């Protein structure tokens, strides 16, 4: 069975589509499944924001086939690891959890880079292109750590 990872932000059009694309690029799809979604219903069915598509493309990652979906309770059963982009997303996911097994699957993604600090991936939606560059860099570093951790634990 594949190890399954879910990336979660608010709209599923800016940050988590990038996190999905970046982590996928670092893992073998025969053994790992990576998806993303949002805690909100705002953009269900939409393509990623053009600025996320562009920064991904600049780094040779194609996220154009992604479509936004909303986080649902059954995701706790489907996925092994659930990464929230910020504290607010984290709290919204945890509010839907029923037990400690589900709680323990959820972490803030930047804790893989700066352990226990609960740092947010800033929401770049209302800013300019620079915000997307910074978000890409942060997510690339965090996903590098996630990929090596997953590969080690699955050996
Ligand atoms: P994301 O960014 O959570 O990284 O996809 C946002 C996208 C849209 C909105 C908020 C954040 N919105 O309010 O529509």
PDB file of C-alpha atoms and ligand atoms in Angstrom:
ATOM      1  CA  UNK A   1       0.000   0.000   0.000  1.00  0.00           C
ATOM      2  CA  UNK A   2       1.172   3.490  -0.810  1.00  0.00           C
ATOM      3  CA  UNK A   3       1.996   5.980   1.935  1.00  0.00           C
ATOM      4  CA  UNK A   4      -0.469   8.849   1.504  1.00  0.00           C
ATOM      5  CA  UNK A   5       0.187  12.513   2.286  1.00  0.00           C
ATOM      6  CA  UNK A   6      -2.351  15.365   2.219  1.00  0.00           C
ATOM      7  CA  UNK A   7      -1.368  19.053   2.024  1.00  0.00           C
ATOM      8  CA  UNK A   8      -3.983  21.483   3.354  1.00  0.00           C
ATOM      9  CA  UNK A   9      -4.409  25.277   3.157  1.00  0.00           C
ATOM     10  CA  UNK A  10      -7.472  27.545   3.143  1.00  0.00           C
ATOM     11  CA  UNK A  11      -8.415  27.864  -0.531  1.00  0.00           C
ATOM     12  CA  UNK A  12      -6.396  25.017  -2.107  1.00  0.00           C
ATOM     13  CA  UNK A  13      -5.358  27.348  -4.908  1.00  0.00           C
ATOM     14  CA  UNK A  14      -2.084  28.939  -3.673  1.00  0.00           C
ATOM     15  CA  UNK A  15      -0.034  27.126  -1.016  1.00  0.00           C
ATOM     16  CA  UNK A  16      -1.183  23.500  -0.821  1.00  0.00           C
ATOM     17  CA  UNK A  17      -1.157  22.946  -4.621  1.00  0.00           C
ATOM     18  CA  UNK A  18       2.508  24.001  -4.527  1.00  0.00           C
ATOM     19  CA  UNK A  19       3.205  21.722  -1.552  1.00  0.00           C
ATOM     20  CA  UNK A  20       1.542  18.836  -3.405  1.00  0.00           C
ATOM     21  CA  UNK A  21       3.528  19.431  -6.596  1.00  0.00           C
ATOM     22  CA  UNK A  22       6.830  19.898  -4.788  1.00  0.00           C
ATOM     23  CA  UNK A  23       6.536  16.799  -2.583  1.00  0.00           C
ATOM     24  CA  UNK A  24       5.379  14.689  -5.564  1.00  0.00           C
ATOM     25  CA  UNK A  25       8.496  15.763  -7.456  1.00  0.00           C
ATOM     26  CA  UNK A  26      10.667  14.358  -4.653  1.00  0.00           C
ATOM     27  CA  UNK A  27       8.924  10.969  -4.251  1.00  0.00           C
ATOM     28  CA  UNK A  28       8.407   7.846  -6.361  1.00  0.00           C
ATOM     29  CA  UNK A  29       4.712   7.721  -7.305  1.00  0.00           C
ATOM     30  CA  UNK A  30       4.784   3.913  -7.192  1.00  0.00           C
ATOM     31  CA  UNK A  31       5.096   4.107  -3.413  1.00  0.00           C
ATOM     32  CA  UNK A  32       3.644   7.485  -2.438  1.00  0.00           C
ATOM     33  CA  UNK A  33       0.412   9.360  -3.091  1.00  0.00           C
ATOM     34  CA  UNK A  34       0.344  13.113  -2.495  1.00  0.00           C
ATOM     35  CA  UNK A  35      -2.826  15.234  -2.699  1.00  0.00           C
ATOM     36  CA  UNK A  36      -4.017  18.622  -1.489  1.00  0.00           C
ATOM     37  CA  UNK A  37      -7.214  20.328  -0.405  1.00  0.00           C
ATOM     38  CA  UNK A  38      -8.522  23.398   1.406  1.00  0.00           C
ATOM     39  CA  UNK A  39     -10.419  23.829   4.645  1.00  0.00           C
ATOM     40  CA  UNK A  40     -12.831  26.212   2.876  1.00  0.00           C
ATOM     41  CA  UNK A  41     -15.281  25.605   0.044  1.00  0.00           C
ATOM     42  CA  UNK A  42     -14.396  28.921  -1.660  1.00  0.00           C
ATOM     43  CA  UNK A  43     -12.618  27.548  -4.712  1.00  0.00           C
ATOM     44  CA  UNK A  44     -13.871  23.958  -5.150  1.00  0.00           C
ATOM     45  CA  UNK A  45     -13.179  22.813  -8.716  1.00  0.00           C
ATOM     46  CA  UNK A  46     -10.798  25.705  -9.526  1.00  0.00           C
ATOM     47  CA  UNK A  47      -7.330  25.447 -11.022  1.00  0.00           C
ATOM     48  CA  UNK A  48      -4.420  26.665  -8.897  1.00  0.00           C
ATOM     49  CA  UNK A  49      -3.796  30.433  -8.842  1.00  0.00           C
ATOM     50  CA  UNK A  50      -1.818  31.467 -11.940  1.00  0.00           C
ATOM     51  CA  UNK A  51       0.987  32.762  -9.696  1.00  0.00           C
ATOM     52  CA  UNK A  52       1.382  29.299  -8.130  1.00  0.00           C
ATOM     53  CA  UNK A  53       1.271  27.696 -11.580  1.00  0.00           C
ATOM     54  CA  UNK A  54       3.983  30.120 -12.774  1.00  0.00           C
ATOM     55  CA  UNK A  55       6.402  29.677  -9.864  1.00  0.00           C
ATOM     56  CA  UNK A  56       5.984  25.896 -10.062  1.00  0.00           C
ATOM     57  CA  UNK A  57       6.647  25.962 -13.822  1.00  0.00           C
ATOM     58  CA  UNK A  58       9.773  28.065 -13.265  1.00  0.00           C
ATOM     59  CA  UNK A  59      10.979  25.169 -11.101  1.00  0.00           C
ATOM     60  CA  UNK A  60       9.972  22.486 -13.634  1.00  0.00           C
ATOM     61  CA  UNK A  61       6.870  21.378 -11.738  1.00  0.00           C
ATOM     62  CA  UNK A  62       3.511  21.162 -13.518  1.00  0.00           C
ATOM     63  CA  UNK A  63       0.510  21.750 -11.236  1.00  0.00           C
ATOM     64  CA  UNK A  64      -1.974  22.710 -13.976  1.00  0.00           C
ATOM     65  CA  UNK A  65      -3.976  19.484 -13.715  1.00  0.00           C
ATOM     66  CA  UNK A  66      -4.847  20.026 -10.048  1.00  0.00           C
ATOM     67  CA  UNK A  67      -8.407  21.068  -9.096  1.00  0.00           C
ATOM     68  CA  UNK A  68      -9.364  22.449  -5.700  1.00  0.00           C
ATOM     69  CA  UNK A  69     -11.212  20.240  -3.224  1.00  0.00           C
ATOM     70  CA  UNK A  70     -12.393  20.718   0.362  1.00  0.00           C
ATOM     71  CA  UNK A  71     -11.048  18.773   3.348  1.00  0.00           C
ATOM     72  CA  UNK A  72     -13.494  16.111   4.555  1.00  0.00           C
ATOM     73  CA  UNK A  73     -13.640  13.904   7.650  1.00  0.00           C
ATOM     74  CA  UNK A  74     -12.934  10.717   5.668  1.00  0.00           C
ATOM     75  CA  UNK A  75      -9.520  12.195   4.789  1.00  0.00           C
ATOM     76  CA  UNK A  76      -8.421  11.195   8.292  1.00  0.00           C
ATOM     77  CA  UNK A  77      -8.890   7.552   7.233  1.00  0.00           C
ATOM     78  CA  UNK A  78      -7.445   7.922   3.739  1.00  0.00           C
ATOM     79  CA  UNK A  79      -4.207   9.712   4.618  1.00  0.00           C
ATOM     80  CA  UNK A  80      -1.226   8.785   6.793  1.00  0.00           C
ATOM     81  CA  UNK A  81       0.145  12.333   7.107  1.00  0.00           C
ATOM     82  CA  UNK A  82      -1.828  15.578   6.945  1.00  0.00           C
ATOM     83  CA  UNK A  83       0.166  18.814   6.703  1.00  0.00           C
ATOM     84  CA  UNK A  84      -1.498  22.157   7.428  1.00  0.00           C
ATOM     85  CA  UNK A  85       0.071  25.299   5.945  1.00  0.00           C
ATOM     86  CA  UNK A  86      -0.737  27.503   8.953  1.00  0.00           C
ATOM     87  CA  UNK A  87      -2.093  27.478  12.503  1.00  0.00           C
ATOM     88  CA  UNK A  88      -5.582  28.428  11.409  1.00  0.00           C
ATOM     89  CA  UNK A  89      -5.763  25.524   8.915  1.00  0.00           C
ATOM     90  CA  UNK A  90      -4.335  23.248  11.621  1.00  0.00           C
ATOM     91  CA  UNK A  91      -7.038  24.245  14.087  1.00  0.00           C
ATOM     92  CA  UNK A  92      -9.807  23.832  11.509  1.00  0.00           C
ATOM     93  CA  UNK A  93      -8.613  20.292  10.706  1.00  0.00           C
ATOM     94  CA  UNK A  94      -8.164  19.309  14.369  1.00  0.00           C
ATOM     95  CA  UNK A  95     -11.697  20.538  15.104  1.00  0.00           C
ATOM     96  CA  UNK A  96     -12.973  17.757  12.804  1.00  0.00           C
ATOM     97  CA  UNK A  97     -10.853  14.986  14.367  1.00  0.00           C
ATOM     98  CA  UNK A  98     -12.563  12.356  16.510  1.00  0.00           C
ATOM     99  CA  UNK A  99      -9.668  10.729  18.345  1.00  0.00           C
ATOM    100  CA  UNK A 100      -5.942  10.892  19.056  1.00  0.00           C
ATOM    101  CA  UNK A 101      -5.090   8.630  16.115  1.00  0.00           C
ATOM    102  CA  UNK A 102      -6.615  11.251  13.802  1.00  0.00           C
ATOM    103  CA  UNK A 103      -5.083  14.148  15.774  1.00  0.00           C
ATOM    104  CA  UNK A 104      -1.639  12.606  15.533  1.00  0.00           C
ATOM    105  CA  UNK A 105      -1.731  12.509  11.730  1.00  0.00           C
ATOM    106  CA  UNK A 106      -1.882  16.314  11.590  1.00  0.00           C
ATOM    107  CA  UNK A 107       1.077  18.681  11.816  1.00  0.00           C
ATOM    108  CA  UNK A 108       1.995  22.143  10.579  1.00  0.00           C
ATOM    109  CA  UNK A 109       4.272  21.701   7.594  1.00  0.00           C
ATOM    110  CA  UNK A 110       6.949  24.156   8.754  1.00  0.00           C
ATOM    111  CA  UNK A 111       7.488  22.066  11.900  1.00  0.00           C
ATOM    112  CA  UNK A 112       9.388  19.743   9.544  1.00  0.00           C
ATOM    113  CA  UNK A 113      11.825  22.613   9.020  1.00  0.00           C
ATOM    114  CA  UNK A 114      11.670  24.428  12.367  1.00  0.00           C
ATOM    115  CA  UNK A 115      10.506  21.800  14.880  1.00  0.00           C
ATOM    116  CA  UNK A 116       7.836  22.724  17.444  1.00  0.00           C
ATOM    117  CA  UNK A 117       7.696  26.390  16.401  1.00  0.00           C
ATOM    118  CA  UNK A 118       4.288  26.233  14.703  1.00  0.00           C
ATOM    119  CA  UNK A 119       5.361  28.760  12.069  1.00  0.00           C
ATOM    120  CA  UNK A 120       2.902  29.691   9.299  1.00  0.00           C
ATOM    121  CA  UNK A 121       3.446  29.492   5.563  1.00  0.00           C
ATOM    122  CA  UNK A 122       2.219  33.055   4.876  1.00  0.00           C
ATOM    123  CA  UNK A 123      -0.901  33.293   2.719  1.00  0.00           C
ATOM    124  CA  UNK A 124       0.362  34.878  -0.528  1.00  0.00           C
ATOM    125  CA  UNK A 125      -3.126  35.355  -2.056  1.00  0.00           C
ATOM    126  CA  UNK A 126      -3.428  39.114  -1.506  1.00  0.00           C
ATOM    127  CA  UNK A 127       0.249  39.943  -2.132  1.00  0.00           C
ATOM    128  CA  UNK A 128       2.545  40.067  -5.148  1.00  0.00           C
ATOM    129  CA  UNK A 129       4.751  37.577  -6.971  1.00  0.00           C
ATOM    130  CA  UNK A 130       7.532  37.895  -4.361  1.00  0.00           C
ATOM    131  CA  UNK A 131       5.258  36.196  -1.825  1.00  0.00           C
ATOM    132  CA  UNK A 132       4.945  33.186  -4.091  1.00  0.00           C
ATOM    133  CA  UNK A 133       8.739  32.958  -4.507  1.00  0.00           C
ATOM    134  CA  UNK A 134       9.142  32.907  -0.720  1.00  0.00           C
ATOM    135  CA  UNK A 135       6.368  30.365  -0.238  1.00  0.00           C
ATOM    136  CA  UNK A 136       7.941  28.132  -2.886  1.00  0.00           C
ATOM    137  CA  UNK A 137      11.342  28.227  -1.149  1.00  0.00           C
ATOM    138  CA  UNK A 138       9.886  27.428   2.291  1.00  0.00           C
ATOM    139  CA  UNK A 139       7.801  24.569   0.940  1.00  0.00           C
ATOM    140  CA  UNK A 140      10.707  23.182  -1.058  1.00  0.00           C
ATOM    141  CA  UNK A 141      12.866  23.003   2.078  1.00  0.00           C
ATOM    142  CA  UNK A 142      10.102  21.513   4.215  1.00  0.00           C
ATOM    143  CA  UNK A 143       9.257  18.953   1.510  1.00  0.00           C
ATOM    144  CA  UNK A 144      12.905  17.966   1.208  1.00  0.00           C
ATOM    145  CA  UNK A 145      12.847  17.046   4.914  1.00  0.00           C
ATOM    146  CA  UNK A 146       9.496  15.287   4.596  1.00  0.00           C
ATOM    147  CA  UNK A 147      10.703  13.238   1.622  1.00  0.00           C
ATOM    148  CA  UNK A 148      13.849  12.059   3.404  1.00  0.00           C
ATOM    149  CA  UNK A 149      11.903  11.260   6.569  1.00  0.00           C
ATOM    150  CA  UNK A 150       9.328   9.229   4.626  1.00  0.00           C
ATOM    151  CA  UNK A 151      11.991   7.349   2.698  1.00  0.00           C
ATOM    152  CA  UNK A 152      13.833   6.511   5.939  1.00  0.00           C
ATOM    153  CA  UNK A 153      10.725   5.350   7.804  1.00  0.00           C
ATOM    154  CA  UNK A 154       9.574   3.198   4.879  1.00  0.00           C
ATOM    155  CA  UNK A 155      12.908   1.427   4.430  1.00  0.00           C
TER     156      UNK A 155
HETATM  157  P1  LIG B   1      -4.455  29.388  -0.139  1.00  0.00           P
HETATM  158  O1  LIG B   1      -4.678  30.967  -0.383  1.00  0.00           O
HETATM  159  O2  LIG B   1      -5.157  29.052   1.148  1.00  0.00           O
HETATM  160  O3  LIG B   1      -2.971  29.267  -0.042  1.00  0.00           O
HETATM  161  O4  LIG B   1      -5.039  28.670  -1.338  1.00  0.00           O
HETATM  162  C1  LIG B   1      -5.949  31.557  -0.393  1.00  0.00           C
HETATM  163  C2  LIG B   1      -6.699  31.530  -1.533  1.00  0.00           C
HETATM  164  C3  LIG B   1      -7.939  32.124  -1.548  1.00  0.00           C
HETATM  165  C4  LIG B   1      -8.433  32.750  -0.423  1.00  0.00           C
HETATM  166  C5  LIG B   1      -7.676  32.759   0.727  1.00  0.00           C
HETATM  167  C6  LIG B   1      -6.423  32.160   0.747  1.00  0.00           C
HETATM  168  N1  LIG B   1      -9.700  33.379  -0.455  1.00  0.00           N
HETATM  169  O5  LIG B   1     -10.063  33.999   0.554  1.00  0.00           O
HETATM  170  O6  LIG B   1     -10.399  33.310  -1.474  1.00  0.00           O
END
